[in-house]
CSV table of C-alpha atoms in Angstrom, one decimal:
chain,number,residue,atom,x,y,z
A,22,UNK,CA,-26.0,19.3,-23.5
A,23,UNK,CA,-28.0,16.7,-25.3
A,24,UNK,CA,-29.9,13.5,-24.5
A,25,UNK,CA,-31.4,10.6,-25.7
A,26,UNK,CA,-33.5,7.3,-24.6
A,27,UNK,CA,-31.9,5.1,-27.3
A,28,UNK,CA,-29.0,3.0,-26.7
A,29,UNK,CA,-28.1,2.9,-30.2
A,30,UNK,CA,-27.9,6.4,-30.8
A,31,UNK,CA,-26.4,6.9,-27.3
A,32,UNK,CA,-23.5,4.7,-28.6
A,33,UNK,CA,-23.1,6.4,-31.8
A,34,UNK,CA,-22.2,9.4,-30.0
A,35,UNK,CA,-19.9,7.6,-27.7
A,36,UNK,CA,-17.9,5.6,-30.3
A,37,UNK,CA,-14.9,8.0,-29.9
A,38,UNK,CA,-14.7,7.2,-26.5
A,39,UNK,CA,-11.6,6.2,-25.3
A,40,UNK,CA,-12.5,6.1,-21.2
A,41,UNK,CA,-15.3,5.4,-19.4
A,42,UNK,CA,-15.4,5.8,-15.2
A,43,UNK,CA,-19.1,4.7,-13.5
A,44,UNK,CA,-20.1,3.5,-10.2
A,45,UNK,CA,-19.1,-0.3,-9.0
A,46,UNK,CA,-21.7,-2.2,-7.5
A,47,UNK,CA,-22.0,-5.8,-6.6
A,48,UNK,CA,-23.7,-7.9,-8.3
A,49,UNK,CA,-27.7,-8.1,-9.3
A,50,UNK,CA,-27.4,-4.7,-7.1
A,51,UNK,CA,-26.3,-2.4,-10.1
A,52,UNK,CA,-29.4,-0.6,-11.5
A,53,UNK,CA,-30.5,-0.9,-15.3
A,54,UNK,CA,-30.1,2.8,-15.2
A,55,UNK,CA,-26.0,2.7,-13.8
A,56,UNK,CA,-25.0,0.1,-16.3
A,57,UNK,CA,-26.3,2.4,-19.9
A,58,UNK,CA,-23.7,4.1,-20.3
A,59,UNK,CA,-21.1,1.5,-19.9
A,60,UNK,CA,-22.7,-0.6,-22.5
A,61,UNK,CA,-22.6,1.8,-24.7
A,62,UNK,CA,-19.4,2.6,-24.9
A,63,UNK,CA,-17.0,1.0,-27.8
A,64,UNK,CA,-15.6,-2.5,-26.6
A,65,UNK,CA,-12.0,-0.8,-27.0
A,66,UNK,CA,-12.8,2.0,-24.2
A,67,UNK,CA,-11.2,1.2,-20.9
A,68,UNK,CA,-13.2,1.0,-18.5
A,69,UNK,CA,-12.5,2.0,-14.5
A,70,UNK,CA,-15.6,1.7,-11.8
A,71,UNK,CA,-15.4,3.5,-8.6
A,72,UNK,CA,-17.0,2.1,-5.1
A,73,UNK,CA,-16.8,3.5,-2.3
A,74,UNK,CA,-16.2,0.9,0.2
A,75,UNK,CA,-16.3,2.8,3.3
A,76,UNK,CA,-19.0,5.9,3.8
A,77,UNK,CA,-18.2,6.8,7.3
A,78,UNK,CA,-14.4,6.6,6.9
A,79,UNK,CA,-14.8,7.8,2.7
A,80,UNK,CA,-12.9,4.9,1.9
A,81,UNK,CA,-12.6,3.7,-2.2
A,82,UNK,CA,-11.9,1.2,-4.4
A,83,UNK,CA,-11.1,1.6,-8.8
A,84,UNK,CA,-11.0,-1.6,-10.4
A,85,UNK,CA,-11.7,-2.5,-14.0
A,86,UNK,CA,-15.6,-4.3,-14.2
A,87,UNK,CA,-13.8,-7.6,-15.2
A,88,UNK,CA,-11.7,-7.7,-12.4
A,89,UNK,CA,-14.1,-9.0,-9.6
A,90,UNK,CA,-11.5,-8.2,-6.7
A,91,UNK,CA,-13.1,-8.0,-3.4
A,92,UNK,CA,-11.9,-4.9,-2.0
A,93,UNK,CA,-9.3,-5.1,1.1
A,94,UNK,CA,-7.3,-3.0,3.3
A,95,UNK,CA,-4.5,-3.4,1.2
A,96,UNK,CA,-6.3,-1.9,-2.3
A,97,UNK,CA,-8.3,0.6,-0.3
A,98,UNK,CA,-8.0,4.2,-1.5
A,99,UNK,CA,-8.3,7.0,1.0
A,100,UNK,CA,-10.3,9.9,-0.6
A,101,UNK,CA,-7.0,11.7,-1.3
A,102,UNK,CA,-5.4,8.9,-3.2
A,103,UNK,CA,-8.2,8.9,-5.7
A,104,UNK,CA,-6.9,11.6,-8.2
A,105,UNK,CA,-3.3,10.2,-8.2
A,106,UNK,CA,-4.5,6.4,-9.0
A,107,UNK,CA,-6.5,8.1,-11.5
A,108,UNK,CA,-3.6,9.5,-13.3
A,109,UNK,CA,-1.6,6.5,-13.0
A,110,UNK,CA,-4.5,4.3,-15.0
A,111,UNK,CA,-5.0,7.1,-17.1
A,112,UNK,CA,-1.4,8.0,-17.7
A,113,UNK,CA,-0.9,4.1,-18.3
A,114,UNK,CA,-4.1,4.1,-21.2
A,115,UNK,CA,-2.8,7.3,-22.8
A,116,UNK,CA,1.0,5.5,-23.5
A,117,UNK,CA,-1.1,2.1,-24.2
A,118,UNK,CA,-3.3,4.0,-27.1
A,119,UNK,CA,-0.5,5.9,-27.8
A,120,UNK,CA,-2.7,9.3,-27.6
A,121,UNK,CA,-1.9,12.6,-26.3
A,122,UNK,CA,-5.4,13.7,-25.8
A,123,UNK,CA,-8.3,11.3,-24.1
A,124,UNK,CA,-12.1,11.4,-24.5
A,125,UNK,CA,-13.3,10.4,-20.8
A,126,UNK,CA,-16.8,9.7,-19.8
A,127,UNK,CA,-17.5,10.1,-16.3
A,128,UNK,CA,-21.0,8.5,-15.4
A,129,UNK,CA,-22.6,10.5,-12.5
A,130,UNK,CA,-25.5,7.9,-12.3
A,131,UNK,CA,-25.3,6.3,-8.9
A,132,UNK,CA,-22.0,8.3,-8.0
A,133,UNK,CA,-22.7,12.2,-7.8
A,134,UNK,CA,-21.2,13.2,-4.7
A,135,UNK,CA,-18.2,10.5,-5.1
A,136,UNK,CA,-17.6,11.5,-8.6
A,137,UNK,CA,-18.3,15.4,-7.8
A,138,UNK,CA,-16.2,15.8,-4.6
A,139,UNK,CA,-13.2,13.1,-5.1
A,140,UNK,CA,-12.8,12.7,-9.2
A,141,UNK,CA,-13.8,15.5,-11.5
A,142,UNK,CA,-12.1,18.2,-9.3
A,143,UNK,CA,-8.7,16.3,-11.0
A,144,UNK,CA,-9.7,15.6,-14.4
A,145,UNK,CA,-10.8,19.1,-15.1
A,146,UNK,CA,-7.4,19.8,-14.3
A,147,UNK,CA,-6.1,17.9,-16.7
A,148,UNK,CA,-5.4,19.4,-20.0
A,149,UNK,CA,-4.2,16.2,-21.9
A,150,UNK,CA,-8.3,15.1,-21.1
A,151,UNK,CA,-11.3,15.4,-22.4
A,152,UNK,CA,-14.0,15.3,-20.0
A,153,UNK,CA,-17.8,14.6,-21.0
A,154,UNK,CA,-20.1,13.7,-18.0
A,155,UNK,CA,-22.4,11.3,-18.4
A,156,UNK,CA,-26.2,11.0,-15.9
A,157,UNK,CA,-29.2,8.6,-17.1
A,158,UNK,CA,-32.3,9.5,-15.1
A,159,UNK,CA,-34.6,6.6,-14.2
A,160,UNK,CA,-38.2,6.1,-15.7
A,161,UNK,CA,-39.7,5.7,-12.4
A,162,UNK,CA,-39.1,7.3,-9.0
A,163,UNK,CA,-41.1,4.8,-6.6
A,164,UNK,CA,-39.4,5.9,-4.0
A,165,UNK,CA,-40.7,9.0,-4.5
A,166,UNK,CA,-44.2,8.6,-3.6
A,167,UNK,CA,-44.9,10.0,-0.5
A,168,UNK,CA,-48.0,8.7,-0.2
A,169,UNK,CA,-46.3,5.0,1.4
A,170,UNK,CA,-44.1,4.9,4.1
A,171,UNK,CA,-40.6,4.3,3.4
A,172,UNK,CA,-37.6,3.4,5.4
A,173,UNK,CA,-35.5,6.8,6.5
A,174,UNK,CA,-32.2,7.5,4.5
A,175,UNK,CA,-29.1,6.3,6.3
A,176,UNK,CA,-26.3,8.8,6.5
A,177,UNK,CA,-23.0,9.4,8.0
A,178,UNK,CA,-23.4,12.8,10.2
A,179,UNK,CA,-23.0,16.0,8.4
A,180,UNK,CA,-19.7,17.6,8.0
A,181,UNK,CA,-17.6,19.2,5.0
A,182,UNK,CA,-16.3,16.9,2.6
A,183,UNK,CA,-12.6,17.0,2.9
A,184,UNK,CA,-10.7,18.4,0.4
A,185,UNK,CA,-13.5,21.2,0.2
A,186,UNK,CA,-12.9,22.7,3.3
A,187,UNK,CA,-14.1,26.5,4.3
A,188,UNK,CA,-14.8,28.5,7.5
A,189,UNK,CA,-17.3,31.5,6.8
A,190,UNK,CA,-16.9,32.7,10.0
A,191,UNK,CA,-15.0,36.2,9.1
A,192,UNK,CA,-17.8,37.0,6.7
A,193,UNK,CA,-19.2,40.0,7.1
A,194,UNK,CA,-22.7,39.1,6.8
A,195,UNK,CA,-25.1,36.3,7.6
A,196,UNK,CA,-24.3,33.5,4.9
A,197,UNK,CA,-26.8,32.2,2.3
A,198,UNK,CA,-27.7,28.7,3.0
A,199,UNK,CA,-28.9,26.7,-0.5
A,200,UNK,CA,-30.7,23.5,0.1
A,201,UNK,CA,-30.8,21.6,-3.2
A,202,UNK,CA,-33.8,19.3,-2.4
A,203,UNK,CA,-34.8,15.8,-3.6
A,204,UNK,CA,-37.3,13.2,-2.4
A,205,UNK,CA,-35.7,12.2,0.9
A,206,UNK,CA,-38.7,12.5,3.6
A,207,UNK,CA,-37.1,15.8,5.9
A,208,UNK,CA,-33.5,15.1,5.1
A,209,UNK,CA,-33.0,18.4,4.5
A,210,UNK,CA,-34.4,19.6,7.9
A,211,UNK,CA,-31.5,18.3,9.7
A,212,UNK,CA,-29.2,20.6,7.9
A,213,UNK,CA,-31.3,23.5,9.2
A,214,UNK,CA,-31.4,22.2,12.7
A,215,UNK,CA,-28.4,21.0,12.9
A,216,UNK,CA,-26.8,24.7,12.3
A,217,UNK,CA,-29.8,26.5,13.8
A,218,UNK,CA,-29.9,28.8,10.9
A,219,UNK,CA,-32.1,31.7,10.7
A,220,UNK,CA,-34.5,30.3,8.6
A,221,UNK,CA,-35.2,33.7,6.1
A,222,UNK,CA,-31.2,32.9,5.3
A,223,UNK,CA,-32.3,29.7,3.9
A,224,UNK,CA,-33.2,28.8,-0.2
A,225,UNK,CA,-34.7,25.9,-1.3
A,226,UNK,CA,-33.9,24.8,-4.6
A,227,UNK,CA,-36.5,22.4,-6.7
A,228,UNK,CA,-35.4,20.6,-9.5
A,229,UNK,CA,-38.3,22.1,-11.9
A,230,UNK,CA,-39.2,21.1,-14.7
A,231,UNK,CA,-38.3,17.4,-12.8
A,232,UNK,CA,-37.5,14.1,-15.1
A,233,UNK,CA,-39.7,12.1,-13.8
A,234,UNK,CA,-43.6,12.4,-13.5
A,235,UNK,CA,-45.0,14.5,-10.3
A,236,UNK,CA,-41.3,15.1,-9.2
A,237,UNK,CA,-41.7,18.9,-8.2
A,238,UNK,CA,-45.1,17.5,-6.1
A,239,UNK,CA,-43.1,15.1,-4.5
A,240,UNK,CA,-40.1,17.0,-3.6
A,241,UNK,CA,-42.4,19.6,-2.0
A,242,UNK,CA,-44.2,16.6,-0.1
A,243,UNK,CA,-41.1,15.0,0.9
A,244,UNK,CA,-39.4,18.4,2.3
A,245,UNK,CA,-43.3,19.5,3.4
A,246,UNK,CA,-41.9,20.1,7.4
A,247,UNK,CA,-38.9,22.4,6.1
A,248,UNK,CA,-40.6,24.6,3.3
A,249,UNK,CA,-43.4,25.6,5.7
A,250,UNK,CA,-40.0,27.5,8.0
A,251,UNK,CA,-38.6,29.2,5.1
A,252,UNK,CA,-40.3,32.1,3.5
A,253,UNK,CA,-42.8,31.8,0.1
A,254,UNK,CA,-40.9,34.3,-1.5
A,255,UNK,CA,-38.9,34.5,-5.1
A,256,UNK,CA,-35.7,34.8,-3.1
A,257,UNK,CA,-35.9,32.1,-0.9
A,258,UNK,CA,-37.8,29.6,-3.5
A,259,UNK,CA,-35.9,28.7,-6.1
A,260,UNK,CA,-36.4,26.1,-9.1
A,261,UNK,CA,-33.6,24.9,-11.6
A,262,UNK,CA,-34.4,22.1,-14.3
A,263,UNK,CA,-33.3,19.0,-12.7
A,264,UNK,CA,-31.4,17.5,-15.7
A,265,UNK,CA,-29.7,21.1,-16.5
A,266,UNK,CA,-25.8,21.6,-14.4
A,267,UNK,CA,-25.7,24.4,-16.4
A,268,UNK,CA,-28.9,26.3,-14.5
A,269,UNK,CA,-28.0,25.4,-11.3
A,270,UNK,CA,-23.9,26.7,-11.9
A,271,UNK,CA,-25.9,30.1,-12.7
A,272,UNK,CA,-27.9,30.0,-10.1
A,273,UNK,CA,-25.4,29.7,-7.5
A,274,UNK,CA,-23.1,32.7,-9.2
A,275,UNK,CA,-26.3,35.0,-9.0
A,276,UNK,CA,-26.4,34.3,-5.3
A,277,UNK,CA,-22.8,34.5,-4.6
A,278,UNK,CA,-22.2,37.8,-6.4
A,279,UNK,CA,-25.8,38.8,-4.1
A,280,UNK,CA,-25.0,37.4,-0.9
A,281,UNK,CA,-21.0,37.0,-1.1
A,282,UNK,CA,-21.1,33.5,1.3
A,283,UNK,CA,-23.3,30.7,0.8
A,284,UNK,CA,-23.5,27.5,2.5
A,285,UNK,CA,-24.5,24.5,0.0
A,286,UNK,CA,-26.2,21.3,0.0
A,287,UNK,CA,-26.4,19.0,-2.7
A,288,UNK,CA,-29.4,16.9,-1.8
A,289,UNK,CA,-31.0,17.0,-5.1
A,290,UNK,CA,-30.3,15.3,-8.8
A,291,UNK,CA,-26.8,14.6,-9.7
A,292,UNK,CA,-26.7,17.2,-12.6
A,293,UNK,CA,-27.3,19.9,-9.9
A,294,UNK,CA,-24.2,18.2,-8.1
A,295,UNK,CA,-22.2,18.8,-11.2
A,296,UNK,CA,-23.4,22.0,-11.8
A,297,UNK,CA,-22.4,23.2,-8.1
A,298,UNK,CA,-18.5,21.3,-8.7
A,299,UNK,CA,-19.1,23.7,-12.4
A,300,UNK,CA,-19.5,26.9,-10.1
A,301,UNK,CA,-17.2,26.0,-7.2
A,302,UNK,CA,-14.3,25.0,-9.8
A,303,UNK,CA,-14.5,27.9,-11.5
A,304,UNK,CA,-13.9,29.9,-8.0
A,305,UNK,CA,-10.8,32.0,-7.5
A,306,UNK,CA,-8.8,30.2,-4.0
A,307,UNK,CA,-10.2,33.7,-2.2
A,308,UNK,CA,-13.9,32.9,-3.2
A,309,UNK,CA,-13.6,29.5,-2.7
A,310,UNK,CA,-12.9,30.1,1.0
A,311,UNK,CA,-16.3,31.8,1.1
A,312,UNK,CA,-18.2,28.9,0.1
A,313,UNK,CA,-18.8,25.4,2.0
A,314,UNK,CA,-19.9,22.3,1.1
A,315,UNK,CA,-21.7,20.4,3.7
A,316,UNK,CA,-22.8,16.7,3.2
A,317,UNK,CA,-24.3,13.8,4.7
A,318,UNK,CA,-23.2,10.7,3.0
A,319,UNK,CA,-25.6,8.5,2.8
A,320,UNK,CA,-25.6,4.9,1.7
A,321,UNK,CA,-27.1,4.1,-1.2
A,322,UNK,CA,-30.2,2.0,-1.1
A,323,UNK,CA,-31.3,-0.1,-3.8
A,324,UNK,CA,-34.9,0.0,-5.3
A,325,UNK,CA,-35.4,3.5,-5.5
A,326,UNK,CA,-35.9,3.8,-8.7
A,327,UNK,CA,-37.2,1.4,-11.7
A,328,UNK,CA,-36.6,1.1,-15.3
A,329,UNK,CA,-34.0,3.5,-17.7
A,330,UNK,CA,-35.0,6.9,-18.6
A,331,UNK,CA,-33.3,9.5,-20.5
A,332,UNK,CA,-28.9,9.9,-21.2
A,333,UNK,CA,-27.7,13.1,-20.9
A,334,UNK,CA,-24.2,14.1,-22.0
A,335,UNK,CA,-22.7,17.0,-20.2
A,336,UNK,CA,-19.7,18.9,-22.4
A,337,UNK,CA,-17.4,20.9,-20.2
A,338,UNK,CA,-19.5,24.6,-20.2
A,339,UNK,CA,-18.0,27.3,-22.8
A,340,UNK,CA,-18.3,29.4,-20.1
A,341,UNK,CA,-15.1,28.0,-18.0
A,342,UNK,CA,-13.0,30.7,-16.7
């Protein structure tokens, strides 16, 4: 892992690159922050953009940036169809480049849980790829201040996402329930009253030290209602670094070989999101079926966050099974 706030260093170390996939947005609507790593990649690096155009329904769209195609039903991608029009663009870039090995960059900046659930679950797979994720932080969290009222989060009903599916009913003991926390005013408290979970099963997880200023403050303030159920103890507190997958993938194997069930929700940055897809990935099919996802989908709002912080690059871990 390594990061940097310059854009000229950040494109020296992506002047191999030979793919880059980031989030479409339309428009003025695309944060400073989503368009960094893009622009630094060479002008030779093909360049794909997911959208999802659909929440409710988890419909998607991949178009090159200088396409401008509206999306319709006809070029609508059902979540399932994402990994195989991946690997026909990629398949078709690899023959154009005449390469048997790509460098992708996946940008998780504005896409974590549409990148995490529906795209790096195939590229990983993919030996004749190399895969580098990609997440730029932003230099200012306004949205974070809990101070002023701000409109609640739109989401899309929690559920599993599909393609991620587990029942933990045959486990032997009460599951572990790992709320990965962010700013959202009592977002996560509808997870825990949704399920009605006993509430010393639950762990909150606070991106500490945060990358922005007064972020572990905030999150607390913003999930004030849900921390004052679950017990101040060292098991049921938990803090990872915010920009670190690598923490929060060890994290989650400590308290899976404790607690052999956990229930997780990735509500927090987008390198925790990566470094739960690191851990679940990683899972044997058997111990897969003893974790589950759950999600709320929510639609992106713009104006959450100002100016361009810090890139970090994410190397697949050396500790991959």
């Amino acid at each position: 892992m390594r990061s940097t706030k310059s854009a000229g260093e950040l494109s020296e170390w992506l002047n191999d690159v030979d793919v880059v996939i980031g989030a479409r947005h339309l428009g003025t609507e695309t944060p400073a922050r989503a368009k960094r790593v893009l622009e630094a990649c060479p002008v030779g690096a093909s360049k794909l953009l997911l959208r999802c155009t659909d929440i409710a329904n988890l419909k998607f769209e991949i178009l090159p940036p200088s396409s401008g195609k509206a999306a319709t039903d006809g070029n609508q991608l059902a979540w399932c169809e994402i990994a195989p029009q991946l690997k026909l663009y990629l398949d078709g870039i690899c023959a154009s480049k005449n390469k048997q090995k790509l460098k992708v960059i996946v940008d998780l900046t504005d896409a974590d849980w549409e990148v995490g659930f529906f795209v790096l679950p195939s590229l990983y797979g993919n030996s004749d790829l190399e895969v580098i994720c990609a997440f730029t932080s932003p230099d200012k969290y306004p949205q974070a201040d809990t101070s002023k009222a701000h409109p609640p989060v739109d989401t899309h009903g929690i559920r599993q996402p599909p393609g991620w599916i587990a029942e933990l009913h045959s486990c032997e003991s009460e599951p572990r329930h790992v709320l990965f926390l962010g700013f959202d005013n009592d977002r996560a408290q509808k997870f825990i009253e949704h399920y009605d979970w006993v509430r010393a099963c639950c762990i909150a997880v606070i991106g500490d030290p945060a990358y922005v200023g007064n972020g572990v403050r905030d999150s607390e303030s913003a999930n004030a209602l849900l921390l004052k159920q679950i017990p101040k103890t060292a098991e049921n507190r938990r803090t990872v670094p915010a920009a670190s997958p690598a923490d929060t993938m060890n994290l989650l194997r400590e308290l899976f070989a404790l607690h052999g069930a956990l229930n997780i929700m990735l509500l927090g940055t987008s390198p925790m999101t990566l470094g739960a897809v690191w851990f679940y990935l990683q899972l044997t099919g058997e111990q897969k079926a003893k974790v589950r996802f759950l999600h709320d989908f929510p639609l992106r709002q713009t104006g959450r966050t100002t100016g361009v912080g810090q890139t970090w690059l994410y190397p697949k871990p050396n500790t991959w099974c």
